[in-house]
């Protein structure tokens, strides 16, 4: 299936500003349907949750629909969808909750491929519990996270394995299912960071074997809302800190305070939008999502090849990472120009791209580039087209790339 990228782009008002939005890995634009869903929720009248009057019931319905939408996107169950402000906040919350059961000498495995949001919450929780942190290492120059190393990292003391489904700078997609299977065999839980991976292809939490799967709607055409997907049965065994009068039910007891109801309506609209990327797809919303995200994946990968070939042909450009399975995310430097200067030059040519470590703190340290401004990240999502890539390549070439 090929994506009708012109039709997809027409759905996004912000793309009309003439910029090439290659900053999707830091947050995508939103389609008009998401903007309308958010303003529509406000216009319809929203109360707080749990009341007997219609505006309150609308807020409850919006929340339930959002859980169902995230479940459809990820292959999870709505009763296991925890909603929150963003992945980092939710991960700190779950780390604090899970660590209550950790004893001195228990072990936690994190990786140097991960965004710091799936590292530091675990490292800090482990320190408080007296647990030992073990590190999965990245193999260079490919930027792979070999699954085989987990055999020696795991033990009967391992409580948790935290691993990313895709690196937010190199794009590397580790063999998550293999890693989580090893974790399970050792009696450990797995916490998979799907923030970068989710927008780039179909997601199936069961196939990934993830006990927890974290994602953020603002990376996939939605508003700034995070979610963690787990099995309701697992959540029943966990008891986060909560206010006395707040719901004790699952998943509500993992959610703190009043949620942004209108934004939750936007999350549902974003999932509906993703489901519509491949208009000829039929069946349930889940089936349409799987077909649409497969089409998005193929579209991104075809463009990515053009991007890699173009950058790869420039002698002054150094590209980081070359894992065979990776998202359409390029991370590069240009000889004689700092990443900050490259990004500023690109901005002058109407190309949005990030420079810096992008919170891939351990990874940029391993790559030896963290203290020198790291690199420039240009990532593709479903709404990027050939002209975005061509503009980036022309602008980098101007720098003598
Ligand atoms: C791979 C990855 N994990 C985690 C995060 C943190 O997500 P949030 O901003 O929702 O806290 C990001 C954000 O860029 C990310 O790219």
PDB file of C-alpha atoms and ligand atoms in Angstrom, residues 25-27 85-91 114-118 164-169 193-197 214-219 224-227 358-359 377, ligand 1:
ATOM      1  CA  UNK A  25      10.696  12.821  16.816  1.00  0.00           C
ATOM      2  CA  UNK A  26      10.364  15.721  19.250  1.00  0.00           C
ATOM      3  CA  UNK A  27       6.657  16.100  18.576  1.00  0.00           C
ATOM      4  CA  UNK A  85       0.713  14.086  31.323  1.00  0.00           C
ATOM      5  CA  UNK A  86       3.605  12.423  29.462  1.00  0.00           C
ATOM      6  CA  UNK A  87       5.799   9.333  29.442  1.00  0.00           C
ATOM      7  CA  UNK A  88       8.385  10.739  31.861  1.00  0.00           C
ATOM      8  CA  UNK A  89       5.843  11.504  34.572  1.00  0.00           C
ATOM      9  CA  UNK A  90       4.170   8.111  34.194  1.00  0.00           C
ATOM     10  CA  UNK A  91       7.489   6.285  34.231  1.00  0.00           C
ATOM     11  CA  UNK A 114      17.400   4.415  25.812  1.00  0.00           C
ATOM     12  CA  UNK A 115      16.121   7.960  26.178  1.00  0.00           C
ATOM     13  CA  UNK A 116      16.904   9.066  29.720  1.00  0.00           C
ATOM     14  CA  UNK A 117      13.208   8.884  30.618  1.00  0.00           C
ATOM     15  CA  UNK A 118      13.508   5.086  30.559  1.00  0.00           C
ATOM     16  CA  UNK A 164      13.316   0.988  24.296  1.00  0.00           C
ATOM     17  CA  UNK A 165      11.352  -0.182  21.277  1.00  0.00           C
ATOM     18  CA  UNK A 166      13.321   2.358  19.210  1.00  0.00           C
ATOM     19  CA  UNK A 167      16.127   4.824  19.878  1.00  0.00           C
ATOM     20  CA  UNK A 168      14.980   8.420  19.552  1.00  0.00           C
ATOM     21  CA  UNK A 169      18.220   9.445  17.821  1.00  0.00           C
ATOM     22  CA  UNK A 193       9.564   2.644  25.949  1.00  0.00           C
ATOM     23  CA  UNK A 194       7.431   2.932  22.848  1.00  0.00           C
ATOM     24  CA  UNK A 195       7.525   6.724  22.626  1.00  0.00           C
ATOM     25  CA  UNK A 196       9.745   6.863  19.564  1.00  0.00           C
ATOM     26  CA  UNK A 197       8.609   3.566  18.017  1.00  0.00           C
ATOM     27  CA  UNK A 214       4.796   3.581  27.339  1.00  0.00           C
ATOM     28  CA  UNK A 215       3.818   5.965  24.573  1.00  0.00           C
ATOM     29  CA  UNK A 216       3.117   9.668  24.089  1.00  0.00           C
ATOM     30  CA  UNK A 217       0.320  10.915  21.858  1.00  0.00           C
ATOM     31  CA  UNK A 218       2.190  14.067  20.871  1.00  0.00           C
ATOM     32  CA  UNK A 219       4.623  11.900  18.890  1.00  0.00           C
ATOM     33  CA  UNK A 224       0.512  16.310  24.896  1.00  0.00           C
ATOM     34  CA  UNK A 225      -0.789  13.250  26.717  1.00  0.00           C
ATOM     35  CA  UNK A 226       1.150  10.142  27.747  1.00  0.00           C
ATOM     36  CA  UNK A 227      -0.064   6.586  28.274  1.00  0.00           C
ATOM     37  CA  UNK A 358      17.861  14.855  22.616  1.00  0.00           C
ATOM     38  CA  UNK A 359      17.978  13.223  26.077  1.00  0.00           C
ATOM     39  CA  UNK A 377      18.488  14.834  14.109  1.00  0.00           C
TER      40      UNK A 377
HETATM   41  C1  LIG B   1      12.196   7.534  23.124  1.00  0.00           C
HETATM   42  C2  LIG B   1      11.605   8.536  24.062  1.00  0.00           C
HETATM   43  N1  LIG B   1      11.290   8.145  25.294  1.00  0.00           N
HETATM   44  C3  LIG B   1      10.755   8.988  26.187  1.00  0.00           C
HETATM   45  C4  LIG B   1      10.529  10.311  25.889  1.00  0.00           C
HETATM   46  C5  LIG B   1       9.921  11.204  26.909  1.00  0.00           C
HETATM   47  O1  LIG B   1       8.579  11.351  26.580  1.00  0.00           O
HETATM   48  P1  LIG B   1       7.677  12.462  27.263  1.00  0.00           P
HETATM   49  O2  LIG B   1       8.027  13.757  26.632  1.00  0.00           O
HETATM   50  O3  LIG B   1       6.286  12.010  26.936  1.00  0.00           O
HETATM   51  O4  LIG B   1       7.951  12.447  28.707  1.00  0.00           O
HETATM   52  C6  LIG B   1      10.850  10.780  24.596  1.00  0.00           C
HETATM   53  C7  LIG B   1      10.650  12.178  24.247  1.00  0.00           C
HETATM   54  O5  LIG B   1      11.230  12.708  23.352  1.00  0.00           O
HETATM   55  C8  LIG B   1      11.395   9.850  23.665  1.00  0.00           C
HETATM   56  O6  LIG B   1      11.725  10.240  22.429  1.00  0.00           O
END
